[in-house]
Amino acid sequence: MNQEEKMAEKTAVTEEEKGAAGTEEKELTRFEQAGKVVKNHLYMSAGMGVIPIPLVDMVGFMAVQYDMSKKLAEIYEVDFSKERVRTIVIALLGSVLPLTLTGATASLLKFVPVLGSFAGALSVSTLGTASTYAIGRVLIQHFETGGTLLDFDADKMREFFKSEFETGKQAAKAAK
């Protein structure tokens, strides 16, 4: 076999490895995978805000945030604890408590026919999406630096959470 035939064979194997269409999917980094998880859960959070039943939307947000936290822990190969996530989320949301209470009040607005439902859905959707975004970003940053759920310090992450919450609010409002 001459040099050209060897090169052609090597190229054929490489193309074969890529697949018939020649489109080998690039493997995503953990950071990129985590970003996709947060983005997908933002869509779910936005959908929770339009649930017409008062306070059911709030339960939905908690379920979405719990699921997102679990998936992020899996990506970063961190032991997952439902109780620890609940503690972290409550501690972080406590730093934006007046806004969180506004979300519960907005959810209750859904009792008012038509206009209340619409106003409540917009407010709740914005706050729920912002909190989901901020929780996701905080967990990603913590896991990226080698942290686990057990060594998470909410006090140290509070300012970053507030900043990401504001970013999430602005993004949610802009998307409407």
GROMACS .gro file of C-alpha atoms in nm:
model
  176
    1MET     CA    1   0.000   0.000   0.000
    2ASN     CA    2   0.148   0.334  -0.101
    3GLN     CA    3   0.142   0.654   0.102
    4GLU     CA    4  -0.167   0.798  -0.074
    5GLU     CA    5  -0.369   0.479  -0.013
    6LYS     CA    6  -0.271   0.480   0.354
    7MET     CA    7  -0.377   0.844   0.385
    8ALA     CA    8  -0.707   0.774   0.207
    9GLU     CA    9  -0.775   0.481   0.440
   10LYS     CA   10  -0.697   0.695   0.744
   11THR     CA   11  -0.929   0.970   0.617
   12ALA     CA   12  -1.205   0.716   0.549
   13VAL     CA   13  -1.184   0.586   0.904
   14THR     CA   14  -1.196   0.940   1.038
   15GLU     CA   15  -1.501   1.020   0.824
   16GLU     CA   16  -1.661   0.693   0.929
   17GLU     CA   17  -1.607   0.782   1.294
   18LYS     CA   18  -1.784   1.112   1.236
   19GLY     CA   19  -2.091   0.935   1.106
   20ALA     CA   20  -2.259   0.907   0.770
   21ALA     CA   21  -2.364   1.271   0.758
   22GLY     CA   22  -2.024   1.392   0.873
   23THR     CA   23  -2.182   1.571   1.166
   24GLU     CA   24  -2.020   1.461   1.486
   25GLU     CA   25  -2.174   1.637   1.781
   26LYS     CA   26  -1.921   1.826   1.983
   27GLU     CA   27  -1.919   1.709   2.343
   28LEU     CA   28  -2.034   1.992   2.566
   29THR     CA   29  -1.840   2.100   2.871
   30ARG     CA   30  -2.010   2.067   3.208
   31PHE     CA   31  -2.055   2.445   3.212
   32GLU     CA   32  -2.230   2.435   2.873
   33GLN     CA   33  -2.448   2.141   2.980
   34ALA     CA   34  -2.542   2.326   3.298
   35GLY     CA   35  -2.631   2.638   3.100
   36LYS     CA   36  -2.868   2.433   2.885
   37VAL     CA   37  -3.030   2.283   3.195
   38VAL     CA   38  -3.092   2.630   3.341
   39LYS     CA   39  -3.227   2.759   3.009
   40ASN     CA   40  -3.472   2.468   2.977
   41HIS     CA   41  -3.592   2.520   3.332
   42LEU     CA   42  -3.645   2.891   3.265
   43TYR     CA   43  -3.901   2.796   3.000
   44MET     CA   44  -4.072   2.567   3.251
   45SER     CA   45  -4.075   2.845   3.512
   46ALA     CA   46  -4.227   3.090   3.268
   47GLY     CA   47  -4.501   2.837   3.199
   48MET     CA   48  -4.573   2.793   3.570
   49GLY     CA   49  -4.657   3.162   3.601
   50VAL     CA   50  -4.955   3.132   3.370
   51ILE     CA   51  -5.123   2.856   3.572
   52PRO     CA   52  -5.458   3.018   3.656
   53ILE     CA   53  -5.494   2.862   4.002
   54PRO     CA   54  -5.353   3.083   4.280
   55LEU     CA   55  -5.052   2.944   4.471
   56VAL     CA   56  -5.034   2.630   4.253
   57ASP     CA   57  -4.788   2.827   4.041
   58MET     CA   58  -4.564   2.875   4.345
   59VAL     CA   59  -4.558   2.499   4.408
   60GLY     CA   60  -4.474   2.455   4.039
   61PHE     CA   61  -4.177   2.692   4.067
   62MET     CA   62  -4.043   2.496   4.361
   63ALA     CA   63  -4.073   2.171   4.166
   64VAL     CA   64  -3.893   2.322   3.864
   65GLN     CA   65  -3.614   2.460   4.083
   66TYR     CA   66  -3.578   2.129   4.265
   67ASP     CA   67  -3.554   1.940   3.934
   68MET     CA   68  -3.302   2.190   3.795
   69SER     CA   69  -3.089   2.160   4.109
   70LYS     CA   70  -3.094   1.783   4.084
   71LYS     CA   71  -2.985   1.789   3.718
   72LEU     CA   72  -2.706   2.036   3.791
   73ALA     CA   73  -2.584   1.813   4.075
   74GLU     CA   74  -2.580   1.518   3.833
   75ILE     CA   75  -2.377   1.711   3.575
   76TYR     CA   76  -2.120   1.809   3.837
   77GLU     CA   77  -2.131   1.465   4.002
   78VAL     CA   78  -2.230   1.615   4.335
   79ASP     CA   79  -2.429   1.415   4.591
   80PHE     CA   80  -2.789   1.537   4.587
   81SER     CA   81  -3.002   1.597   4.893
   82LYS     CA   82  -3.359   1.722   4.860
   83GLU     CA   83  -3.349   1.865   5.212
   84ARG     CA   84  -3.021   2.047   5.150
   85VAL     CA   85  -3.154   2.199   4.826
   86ARG     CA   86  -3.468   2.312   5.007
   87THR     CA   87  -3.253   2.480   5.275
   88ILE     CA   88  -3.035   2.650   5.013
   89VAL     CA   89  -3.331   2.777   4.809
   90ILE     CA   90  -3.509   2.914   5.118
   91ALA     CA   91  -3.190   3.086   5.235
   92LEU     CA   92  -3.128   3.244   4.895
   93LEU     CA   93  -3.488   3.351   4.843
   94GLY     CA   94  -3.479   3.506   5.190
   95SER     CA   95  -3.231   3.760   5.055
   96VAL     CA   96  -3.499   3.887   4.816
   97LEU     CA   97  -3.790   3.820   5.055
   98PRO     CA   98  -3.993   4.135   4.983
   99LEU     CA   99  -3.992   4.044   4.614
  100THR     CA  100  -4.080   3.683   4.693
  101LEU     CA  101  -4.375   3.798   4.902
  102THR     CA  102  -4.478   4.016   4.611
  103GLY     CA  103  -4.482   3.699   4.403
  104ALA     CA  104  -4.716   3.527   4.647
  105THR     CA  105  -4.938   3.837   4.649
  106ALA     CA  106  -4.936   3.841   4.269
  107SER     CA  107  -5.036   3.476   4.271
  108LEU     CA  108  -5.332   3.563   4.491
  109LEU     CA  109  -5.432   3.832   4.238
  110LYS     CA  110  -5.541   3.546   4.017
  111PHE     CA  111  -5.857   3.527   4.229
  112VAL     CA  112  -5.969   3.853   4.063
  113PRO     CA  113  -6.147   3.767   3.736
  114VAL     CA  114  -5.975   3.848   3.404
  115LEU     CA  115  -5.755   4.150   3.485
  116GLY     CA  116  -5.629   4.005   3.814
  117SER     CA  117  -5.546   3.676   3.646
  118PHE     CA  118  -5.351   3.852   3.372
  119ALA     CA  119  -5.160   4.085   3.608
  120GLY     CA  120  -5.091   3.801   3.850
  121ALA     CA  121  -4.962   3.574   3.575
  122LEU     CA  122  -4.718   3.837   3.446
  123SER     CA  123  -4.581   3.922   3.790
  124VAL     CA  124  -4.554   3.564   3.910
  125SER     CA  125  -4.397   3.450   3.584
  126THR     CA  126  -4.131   3.722   3.604
  127LEU     CA  127  -4.041   3.656   3.968
  128GLY     CA  128  -4.046   3.278   3.932
  129THR     CA  129  -3.831   3.285   3.622
  130ALA     CA  130  -3.587   3.530   3.783
  131SER     CA  131  -3.550   3.314   4.093
  132THR     CA  132  -3.500   3.000   3.884
  133TYR     CA  133  -3.232   3.177   3.679
  134ALA     CA  134  -3.054   3.307   3.990
  135ILE     CA  135  -3.061   2.972   4.171
  136GLY     CA  136  -2.923   2.801   3.861
  137ARG     CA  137  -2.643   3.053   3.817
  138VAL     CA  138  -2.546   3.037   4.185
  139LEU     CA  139  -2.533   2.658   4.185
  140ILE     CA  140  -2.330   2.652   3.862
  141GLN     CA  141  -2.076   2.897   4.005
  142HIS     CA  142  -2.053   2.698   4.328
  143PHE     CA  143  -2.017   2.361   4.152
  144GLU     CA  144  -1.766   2.503   3.900
  145THR     CA  145  -1.536   2.595   4.188
  146GLY     CA  146  -1.553   2.242   4.328
  147GLY     CA  147  -1.826   2.306   4.583
  148THR     CA  148  -2.092   2.059   4.690
  149LEU     CA  149  -2.438   2.097   4.840
  150LEU     CA  150  -2.291   2.017   5.180
  151ASP     CA  151  -2.039   2.303   5.181
  152PHE     CA  152  -2.272   2.562   5.024
  153ASP     CA  153  -2.264   2.888   5.222
  154ALA     CA  154  -2.574   3.093   5.141
  155ASP     CA  155  -2.436   3.400   5.321
  156LYS     CA  156  -2.133   3.410   5.089
  157MET     CA  157  -2.352   3.366   4.780
  158ARG     CA  158  -2.628   3.611   4.879
  159GLU     CA  159  -2.495   3.916   4.690
  160PHE     CA  160  -2.427   3.712   4.377
  161PHE     CA  161  -2.778   3.567   4.404
  162LYS     CA  162  -2.932   3.917   4.432
  163SER     CA  163  -2.737   4.032   4.128
  164GLU     CA  164  -2.839   3.727   3.924
  165PHE     CA  165  -3.201   3.765   4.042
  166GLU     CA  166  -3.207   4.120   3.901
  167THR     CA  167  -3.051   3.999   3.576
  168GLY     CA  168  -3.314   3.725   3.558
  169LYS     CA  169  -3.596   3.975   3.622
  170GLN     CA  170  -3.478   4.203   3.344
  171ALA     CA  171  -3.441   3.913   3.102
  172ALA     CA  172  -3.789   3.781   3.188
  173LYS     CA  173  -3.946   4.125   3.139
  174ALA     CA  174  -3.765   4.172   2.807
  175ALA     CA  175  -3.887   3.833   2.683
  176LYS     CA  176  -4.256   3.926   2.727
   0.00000   0.00000   0.00000
